[in-house]
PDB file of C-alpha atoms and ligand atoms in Angstrom:
ATOM      1  CA  UNK A  21      11.375  -7.110   6.672  1.00 49.00           C
ATOM      2  CA  UNK A  22      13.665  -4.666   6.958  1.00 59.00           C
ATOM      3  CA  UNK A  23      13.890  -4.398   2.940  1.00 82.00           C
ATOM      4  CA  UNK A  24      11.046  -1.944   3.095  1.00 95.00           C
ATOM      5  CA  UNK A  25      10.810   1.525   3.946  1.00 97.00           C
ATOM      6  CA  UNK A  26       8.423   3.303   6.407  1.00 98.00           C
ATOM      7  CA  UNK A  27       6.568   6.151   4.601  1.00 98.00           C
ATOM      8  CA  UNK A  28       3.939   8.217   6.343  1.00 98.00           C
ATOM      9  CA  UNK A  29       1.447  10.177   4.062  1.00 98.00           C
ATOM     10  CA  UNK A  30      -0.998  12.180   5.626  1.00 98.00           C
ATOM     11  CA  UNK A  31      -4.348  12.611   3.836  1.00 98.00           C
ATOM     12  CA  UNK A  32      -4.968  16.021   3.376  1.00 96.00           C
ATOM     13  CA  UNK A  33      -9.116  15.341   2.491  1.00 96.00           C
ATOM     14  CA  UNK A  34     -10.044  16.904   6.088  1.00 95.00           C
ATOM     15  CA  UNK A  35      -7.638  19.717   6.283  1.00 96.00           C
ATOM     16  CA  UNK A  36      -8.985  23.212   5.493  1.00 96.00           C
ATOM     17  CA  UNK A  37      -8.872  22.899   1.584  1.00 97.00           C
ATOM     18  CA  UNK A  38      -9.134  26.737   1.281  1.00 97.00           C
ATOM     19  CA  UNK A  39      -5.581  26.603   2.342  1.00 98.00           C
ATOM     20  CA  UNK A  40      -4.415  23.657   0.711  1.00 98.00           C
ATOM     21  CA  UNK A  41      -0.887  25.058   0.205  1.00 98.00           C
ATOM     22  CA  UNK A  42      -0.136  25.822   3.810  1.00 98.00           C
ATOM     23  CA  UNK A  43      -1.935  22.591   5.096  1.00 98.00           C
ATOM     24  CA  UNK A  44       0.096  20.467   2.978  1.00 98.00           C
ATOM     25  CA  UNK A  45       3.496  22.167   3.682  1.00 98.00           C
ATOM     26  CA  UNK A  46       2.357  22.050   7.404  1.00 98.00           C
ATOM     27  CA  UNK A  47       2.248  18.096   7.314  1.00 98.00           C
ATOM     28  CA  UNK A  48       5.626  18.240   5.437  1.00 98.00           C
ATOM     29  CA  UNK A  49       7.215  20.472   8.193  1.00 98.00           C
ATOM     30  CA  UNK A  50       5.867  18.053  10.615  1.00 98.00           C
ATOM     31  CA  UNK A  51       7.551  15.076   9.162  1.00 98.00           C
ATOM     32  CA  UNK A  52       5.186  13.438   6.504  1.00 98.00           C
ATOM     33  CA  UNK A  53       7.430  11.484   3.805  1.00 98.00           C
ATOM     34  CA  UNK A  54       4.623  12.305   0.959  1.00 98.00           C
ATOM     35  CA  UNK A  55       1.450  13.570   0.687  1.00 98.00           C
ATOM     36  CA  UNK A  56      -1.562  11.383  -0.234  1.00 98.00           C
ATOM     37  CA  UNK A  57      -4.324  13.580  -2.546  1.00 98.00           C
ATOM     38  CA  UNK A  58      -7.692  11.843  -2.412  1.00 98.00           C
ATOM     39  CA  UNK A  59      -9.423  12.499  -5.799  1.00 98.00           C
ATOM     40  CA  UNK A  60     -12.977  11.683  -6.123  1.00 98.00           C
ATOM     41  CA  UNK A  61     -15.305  11.947  -8.934  1.00 98.00           C
ATOM     42  CA  UNK A  62     -18.628  11.516  -7.522  1.00 98.00           C
ATOM     43  CA  UNK A  63     -19.254   8.640  -9.428  1.00 98.00           C
ATOM     44  CA  UNK A  64     -16.960   5.880  -8.303  1.00 98.00           C
ATOM     45  CA  UNK A  65     -17.290   7.141  -4.692  1.00 98.00           C
ATOM     46  CA  UNK A  66     -20.444   9.173  -3.553  1.00 98.00           C
ATOM     47  CA  UNK A  67     -18.095  12.248  -2.853  1.00 98.00           C
ATOM     48  CA  UNK A  68     -16.303  15.158  -4.967  1.00 98.00           C
ATOM     49  CA  UNK A  69     -13.203  16.530  -3.948  1.00 98.00           C
ATOM     50  CA  UNK A  70     -10.771  17.995  -6.668  1.00 98.00           C
ATOM     51  CA  UNK A  71      -8.638  16.968  -9.924  1.00 98.00           C
ATOM     52  CA  UNK A  72      -5.346  17.501 -11.607  1.00 98.00           C
ATOM     53  CA  UNK A  73      -5.895  21.521 -11.861  1.00 98.00           C
ATOM     54  CA  UNK A  74      -5.613  21.706  -8.315  1.00 98.00           C
ATOM     55  CA  UNK A  75      -3.146  19.080  -7.933  1.00 98.00           C
ATOM     56  CA  UNK A  76      -0.979  21.257 -10.483  1.00 98.00           C
ATOM     57  CA  UNK A  77      -1.388  24.425  -8.519  1.00 98.00           C
ATOM     58  CA  UNK A  78      -0.519  22.680  -5.370  1.00 98.00           C
ATOM     59  CA  UNK A  79       2.515  21.079  -7.324  1.00 98.00           C
ATOM     60  CA  UNK A  80       3.551  24.568  -8.349  1.00 98.00           C
ATOM     61  CA  UNK A  81       3.489  25.748  -4.619  1.00 98.00           C
ATOM     62  CA  UNK A  82       5.617  22.563  -3.655  1.00 98.00           C
ATOM     63  CA  UNK A  83       7.967  21.432  -6.218  1.00 98.00           C
ATOM     64  CA  UNK A  84      10.010  18.475  -4.369  1.00 97.00           C
ATOM     65  CA  UNK A  85       7.302  16.643  -2.409  1.00 98.00           C
ATOM     66  CA  UNK A  86       6.052  13.015  -3.147  1.00 98.00           C
ATOM     67  CA  UNK A  87       2.713  13.567  -4.519  1.00 99.00           C
ATOM     68  CA  UNK A  88       0.493  10.439  -4.404  1.00 99.00           C
ATOM     69  CA  UNK A  89      -3.047  10.750  -6.223  1.00 99.00           C
ATOM     70  CA  UNK A  90      -5.318   8.389  -4.888  1.00 99.00           C
ATOM     71  CA  UNK A  91      -7.800   8.105  -7.753  1.00 99.00           C
ATOM     72  CA  UNK A  92     -11.239   6.947  -6.495  1.00 99.00           C
ATOM     73  CA  UNK A  93     -12.726   7.509 -10.105  1.00 98.00           C
ATOM     74  CA  UNK A  94     -14.927   5.417 -12.322  1.00 98.00           C
ATOM     75  CA  UNK A  95     -12.261   5.869 -15.577  1.00 98.00           C
ATOM     76  CA  UNK A  96      -8.915   6.187 -14.099  1.00 98.00           C
ATOM     77  CA  UNK A  97      -7.527   5.898 -17.326  1.00 98.00           C
ATOM     78  CA  UNK A  98      -8.763   9.307 -18.255  1.00 98.00           C
ATOM     79  CA  UNK A  99      -6.858  11.249 -15.545  1.00 99.00           C
ATOM     80  CA  UNK A 100      -3.185   9.318 -16.520  1.00 99.00           C
ATOM     81  CA  UNK A 101      -2.176  12.189 -18.602  1.00 98.00           C
ATOM     82  CA  UNK A 102      -3.260  15.413 -16.979  1.00 98.00           C
ATOM     83  CA  UNK A 103      -1.882  13.953 -13.434  1.00 99.00           C
ATOM     84  CA  UNK A 104       1.284  13.185 -14.835  1.00 99.00           C
ATOM     85  CA  UNK A 105       1.413  16.674 -16.552  1.00 98.00           C
ATOM     86  CA  UNK A 106       0.957  17.851 -12.924  1.00 98.00           C
ATOM     87  CA  UNK A 107       3.888  16.021 -12.138  1.00 98.00           C
ATOM     88  CA  UNK A 108       2.574  13.534  -9.789  1.00 99.00           C
ATOM     89  CA  UNK A 109       4.842  10.790  -8.648  1.00 99.00           C
ATOM     90  CA  UNK A 110       2.658   7.899  -7.859  1.00 99.00           C
ATOM     91  CA  UNK A 111      -0.848   7.280  -9.555  1.00 99.00           C
ATOM     92  CA  UNK A 112      -2.872   4.603  -7.252  1.00 99.00           C
ATOM     93  CA  UNK A 113      -6.297   3.708  -8.847  1.00 99.00           C
ATOM     94  CA  UNK A 114      -9.027   1.175  -8.101  1.00 99.00           C
ATOM     95  CA  UNK A 115      -8.980  -1.940 -10.190  1.00 98.00           C
ATOM     96  CA  UNK A 116     -12.895  -2.362  -9.461  1.00 98.00           C
ATOM     97  CA  UNK A 117     -13.831  -0.407 -12.425  1.00 98.00           C
ATOM     98  CA  UNK A 118     -11.351  -1.189 -14.675  1.00 98.00           C
ATOM     99  CA  UNK A 119     -11.529  -3.617 -17.650  1.00 98.00           C
ATOM    100  CA  UNK A 120      -7.970  -4.082 -18.543  1.00 98.00           C
ATOM    101  CA  UNK A 121      -5.871  -3.149 -15.499  1.00 98.00           C
ATOM    102  CA  UNK A 122      -2.416  -4.516 -17.471  1.00 98.00           C
ATOM    103  CA  UNK A 123      -3.138  -1.608 -20.023  1.00 98.00           C
ATOM    104  CA  UNK A 124      -3.911   1.267 -17.127  1.00 99.00           C
ATOM    105  CA  UNK A 125      -0.722  -0.414 -15.352  1.00 99.00           C
ATOM    106  CA  UNK A 126       1.363   0.422 -18.914  1.00 98.00           C
ATOM    107  CA  UNK A 127      -0.017   3.642 -19.516  1.00 98.00           C
ATOM    108  CA  UNK A 128       0.969   5.186 -15.990  1.00 99.00           C
ATOM    109  CA  UNK A 129       4.416   3.719 -16.301  1.00 98.00           C
ATOM    110  CA  UNK A 130       4.918   5.183 -19.879  1.00 98.00           C
ATOM    111  CA  UNK A 131       3.665   8.746 -18.392  1.00 99.00           C
ATOM    112  CA  UNK A 132       6.532   8.516 -15.721  1.00 98.00           C
ATOM    113  CA  UNK A 133       4.738   7.611 -12.767  1.00 99.00           C
ATOM    114  CA  UNK A 134       5.005   4.995 -10.242  1.00 98.00           C
ATOM    115  CA  UNK A 135       1.619   2.558 -10.088  1.00 99.00           C
ATOM    116  CA  UNK A 136      -0.400   2.181  -7.019  1.00 99.00           C
ATOM    117  CA  UNK A 137      -3.116  -0.728  -7.236  1.00 99.00           C
ATOM    118  CA  UNK A 138      -6.189   0.020  -4.805  1.00 99.00           C
ATOM    119  CA  UNK A 139      -9.071  -2.505  -3.648  1.00 99.00           C
ATOM    120  CA  UNK A 140     -12.084  -1.655  -1.686  1.00 98.00           C
ATOM    121  CA  UNK A 141     -12.715  -3.525   1.420  1.00 99.00           C
ATOM    122  CA  UNK A 142     -15.013  -5.882  -0.355  1.00 98.00           C
ATOM    123  CA  UNK A 143     -12.562  -6.671  -3.026  1.00 98.00           C
ATOM    124  CA  UNK A 144     -10.386 -10.148  -2.362  1.00 98.00           C
ATOM    125  CA  UNK A 145      -6.792  -9.155  -2.532  1.00 98.00           C
ATOM    126  CA  UNK A 146      -6.468 -12.319  -5.019  1.00 95.00           C
ATOM    127  CA  UNK A 147      -8.297 -10.016  -7.822  1.00 97.00           C
ATOM    128  CA  UNK A 148      -4.966  -8.121  -8.370  1.00 98.00           C
ATOM    129  CA  UNK A 149      -2.191 -10.875  -7.181  1.00 97.00           C
ATOM    130  CA  UNK A 150      -1.622 -11.249 -11.113  1.00 98.00           C
ATOM    131  CA  UNK A 151      -0.719  -7.686 -11.365  1.00 98.00           C
ATOM    132  CA  UNK A 152       1.318  -7.300  -8.342  1.00 98.00           C
ATOM    133  CA  UNK A 153       4.466  -7.852 -10.025  1.00 97.00           C
ATOM    134  CA  UNK A 154       4.338  -4.939 -12.317  1.00 98.00           C
ATOM    135  CA  UNK A 155       2.903  -2.398  -9.680  1.00 98.00           C
ATOM    136  CA  UNK A 156       5.176  -0.287  -6.976  1.00 98.00           C
ATOM    137  CA  UNK A 157       2.330  -0.592  -4.187  1.00 98.00           C
ATOM    138  CA  UNK A 158      -0.648  -2.139  -3.325  1.00 98.00           C
ATOM    139  CA  UNK A 159      -3.244   0.187  -1.403  1.00 99.00           C
ATOM    140  CA  UNK A 160      -5.523  -2.039   0.933  1.00 99.00           C
ATOM    141  CA  UNK A 161      -8.489   0.033   1.879  1.00 99.00           C
ATOM    142  CA  UNK A 162      -9.474  -0.121   5.553  1.00 99.00           C
ATOM    143  CA  UNK A 163     -12.395   2.056   5.047  1.00 98.00           C
ATOM    144  CA  UNK A 164     -15.156   2.177   2.469  1.00 98.00           C
ATOM    145  CA  UNK A 165     -13.629   4.372   0.240  1.00 98.00           C
ATOM    146  CA  UNK A 166     -15.294   8.329  -0.245  1.00 98.00           C
ATOM    147  CA  UNK A 167     -14.891   9.749   3.171  1.00 98.00           C
ATOM    148  CA  UNK A 168     -12.403  10.879   5.900  1.00 98.00           C
ATOM    149  CA  UNK A 169     -13.046  10.318   9.871  1.00 98.00           C
ATOM    150  CA  UNK A 170     -14.379   6.646   9.498  1.00 98.00           C
ATOM    151  CA  UNK A 171     -13.838   3.527  11.656  1.00 98.00           C
ATOM    152  CA  UNK A 172     -10.687   1.340  10.715  1.00 98.00           C
ATOM    153  CA  UNK A 173     -11.639  -2.226   9.272  1.00 98.00           C
ATOM    154  CA  UNK A 174      -9.683  -4.331  11.416  1.00 98.00           C
ATOM    155  CA  UNK A 175     -11.009  -7.330   9.343  1.00 98.00           C
ATOM    156  CA  UNK A 176      -8.965  -6.169   6.096  1.00 98.00           C
ATOM    157  CA  UNK A 177      -5.757  -6.881   8.190  1.00 98.00           C
ATOM    158  CA  UNK A 178      -5.530 -10.523   6.775  1.00 98.00           C
ATOM    159  CA  UNK A 179      -5.269  -8.823   3.495  1.00 98.00           C
ATOM    160  CA  UNK A 180      -2.157  -7.381   4.305  1.00 98.00           C
ATOM    161  CA  UNK A 181      -0.697 -10.145   6.098  1.00 98.00           C
ATOM    162  CA  UNK A 182      -1.324 -12.464   3.011  1.00 98.00           C
ATOM    163  CA  UNK A 183       0.470  -9.970   0.767  1.00 98.00           C
ATOM    164  CA  UNK A 184       3.358  -9.268   3.240  1.00 97.00           C
ATOM    165  CA  UNK A 185       3.698 -13.103   3.323  1.00 97.00           C
ATOM    166  CA  UNK A 186       3.777 -13.523  -0.181  1.00 97.00           C
ATOM    167  CA  UNK A 187       5.513 -10.312  -1.384  1.00 97.00           C
ATOM    168  CA  UNK A 188       8.058  -9.538   1.188  1.00 96.00           C
ATOM    169  CA  UNK A 189       9.497  -6.569  -0.703  1.00 96.00           C
ATOM    170  CA  UNK A 190       6.076  -4.907  -1.543  1.00 98.00           C
ATOM    171  CA  UNK A 191       4.925  -1.614  -0.614  1.00 98.00           C
ATOM    172  CA  UNK A 192       1.846  -1.953   1.263  1.00 98.00           C
ATOM    173  CA  UNK A 193      -0.588   0.929   1.958  1.00 99.00           C
ATOM    174  CA  UNK A 194      -3.369   0.925   4.397  1.00 99.00           C
ATOM    175  CA  UNK A 195      -5.833   3.939   4.010  1.00 98.00           C
ATOM    176  CA  UNK A 196      -8.645   4.899   6.394  1.00 98.00           C
ATOM    177  CA  UNK A 197      -9.246   5.133  10.035  1.00 98.00           C
ATOM    178  CA  UNK A 198      -5.281   4.758  10.673  1.00 98.00           C
ATOM    179  CA  UNK A 199      -4.093   6.723  13.629  1.00 98.00           C
ATOM    180  CA  UNK A 200      -2.226   6.160  16.783  1.00 97.00           C
ATOM    181  CA  UNK A 201      -4.733   3.657  18.061  1.00 97.00           C
ATOM    182  CA  UNK A 202      -4.695   1.589  14.988  1.00 98.00           C
ATOM    183  CA  UNK A 203      -1.217   1.620  13.749  1.00 98.00           C
ATOM    184  CA  UNK A 204       0.155  -1.343  15.831  1.00 98.00           C
ATOM    185  CA  UNK A 205      -2.290  -3.901  13.882  1.00 98.00           C
ATOM    186  CA  UNK A 206      -1.691  -2.479  10.703  1.00 98.00           C
ATOM    187  CA  UNK A 207       2.412  -2.597  11.215  1.00 98.00           C
ATOM    188  CA  UNK A 208       2.022  -5.988  12.832  1.00 98.00           C
ATOM    189  CA  UNK A 209       0.402  -7.290   9.708  1.00 98.00           C
ATOM    190  CA  UNK A 210       2.967  -5.699   7.580  1.00 98.00           C
ATOM    191  CA  UNK A 211       1.890  -2.417   6.030  1.00 98.00           C
ATOM    192  CA  UNK A 212       4.899   0.129   5.468  1.00 98.00           C
ATOM    193  CA  UNK A 213       2.863   2.925   3.720  1.00 98.00           C
ATOM    194  CA  UNK A 214       0.686   4.589   6.226  1.00 98.00           C
ATOM    195  CA  UNK A 215      -2.232   7.078   5.070  1.00 98.00           C
ATOM    196  CA  UNK A 216      -3.625   8.989   7.868  1.00 98.00           C
ATOM    197  CA  UNK A 217      -6.320  11.707   7.584  1.00 98.00           C
ATOM    198  CA  UNK A 218      -8.359  12.976  10.407  1.00 98.00           C
ATOM    199  CA  UNK A 219      -5.749  11.308  13.111  1.00 98.00           C
ATOM    200  CA  UNK A 220      -3.258  13.828  12.178  1.00 98.00           C
ATOM    201  CA  UNK A 221      -5.065  16.664  10.702  1.00 98.00           C
ATOM    202  CA  UNK A 222      -7.013  16.877  14.181  1.00 97.00           C
ATOM    203  CA  UNK A 223      -4.029  16.346  16.561  1.00 98.00           C
ATOM    204  CA  UNK A 224      -3.039  19.558  18.069  1.00 97.00           C
ATOM    205  CA  UNK A 225       0.796  18.082  17.580  1.00 98.00           C
ATOM    206  CA  UNK A 226       0.835  16.807  13.893  1.00 98.00           C
ATOM    207  CA  UNK A 227       4.552  16.019  14.671  1.00 98.00           C
ATOM    208  CA  UNK A 228       3.996  13.866  17.481  1.00 98.00           C
ATOM    209  CA  UNK A 229       1.131  12.030  15.376  1.00 98.00           C
ATOM    210  CA  UNK A 230       3.482  11.509  12.420  1.00 98.00           C
ATOM    211  CA  UNK A 231       6.395  10.476  14.787  1.00 98.00           C
ATOM    212  CA  UNK A 232       4.003   7.823  16.798  1.00 98.00           C
ATOM    213  CA  UNK A 233       2.882   6.319  13.301  1.00 98.00           C
ATOM    214  CA  UNK A 234       6.346   6.025  12.216  1.00 98.00           C
ATOM    215  CA  UNK A 235       7.724   4.443  15.648  1.00 98.00           C
ATOM    216  CA  UNK A 236       5.274   1.840  15.273  1.00 97.00           C
ATOM    217  CA  UNK A 237       5.727   0.918  11.699  1.00 98.00           C
ATOM    218  CA  UNK A 238       9.519   0.645  12.448  1.00 96.00           C
ATOM    219  CA  UNK A 239       9.439  -1.174  15.356  1.00 95.00           C
ATOM    220  CA  UNK A 240       7.821  -4.270  13.146  1.00 93.00           C
ATOM    221  CA  UNK A 241      10.039  -3.482  10.353  1.00 87.00           C
ATOM    222  CA  UNK A 242      13.379  -4.280  12.278  1.00 66.00           C
TER     223      UNK A 242
HETATM  224  O1  LIG B   9      -9.447   7.722   0.727  1.00 70.69           O
HETATM  225  C1  LIG B   9      -9.566   8.040   1.848  1.00 70.69           C
HETATM  226  C2  LIG B   9     -11.174   7.877   1.953  1.00 70.69           C
HETATM  227  O2  LIG B   9     -11.693   7.606   0.789  1.00 70.69           O
HETATM  228  C3  LIG B   9      -8.808   8.493   2.898  1.00 70.69           C
HETATM  229  O3  LIG B   9      -7.586   8.681   2.440  1.00 70.69           O
HETATM  230  C4  LIG B   9      -9.201   9.298   4.068  1.00 70.69           C
HETATM  231  O4  LIG B   9      -9.475  10.492   3.765  1.00 70.69           O
HETATM  232  C5  LIG B   9      -8.210   8.961   5.162  1.00 70.69           C
HETATM  233  O5  LIG B   9      -8.837  10.024   6.377  1.00 70.69           O
HETATM  234  P1  LIG B   9      -9.095   9.220   7.531  1.00 70.69           P
HETATM  235  O6  LIG B   9      -9.933   7.851   7.686  1.00 70.69           O
HETATM  236  O7  LIG B   9      -7.635   8.710   8.086  1.00 70.69           O
HETATM  237  O8  LIG B   9      -9.750  10.071   8.381  1.00 70.69           O
HETATM  238 FE1  LIG B  10      -7.178   7.915   0.182  1.00 70.69          FE
END
């Protein structure tokens, strides 16, 4: 599996959002490979976070880092242009509310961003199988989307395994309850993009937390 790269992307959702810039910079300085920005609209999920105006301001302060927006929104099509304008690198959206997935994929690419396809725990992985070849990444949610700090759902690992077996070069991301205690299971199943929120944010040594996640994934990659 050495043809995929290990990437650690902390979620800033549970950080001190009044200090979004310094928190994000601190995570990058602690070894984060990218920033996972959780966008929620209060409709697709029962929570509200921030949108493209905030992401754009953050981008002005942090011009170089890889930004992934995890779009937990009812109408992902609506935010493609504004997020591209905010210089987002990867637009990861949930397929559940979308009628025409290929069209959304095409629009994201035309806007110059990479495409991530996300599924909630109750969505079977075969729902996205026909779109995988045209995506850059698949995100397997390991909690119900909406909140940080929830318990990791181990029973999502068969989805990750299935993807890794069938798509050896695919970037597979896991998100929700992932930290030093659950990373081995994710890595063993074949995940190579790792989102970790509270486990990194609340750790007194964020550098150490990120490096633990990285070594686990690398152990299974080689
Ligand atoms: O998308 C989400 C939640 O919906 C995540 O990105 C979480 O914010 C990750 O936080 P932890 O579960 O790692 O605390
Ligand atoms: Fe997320």
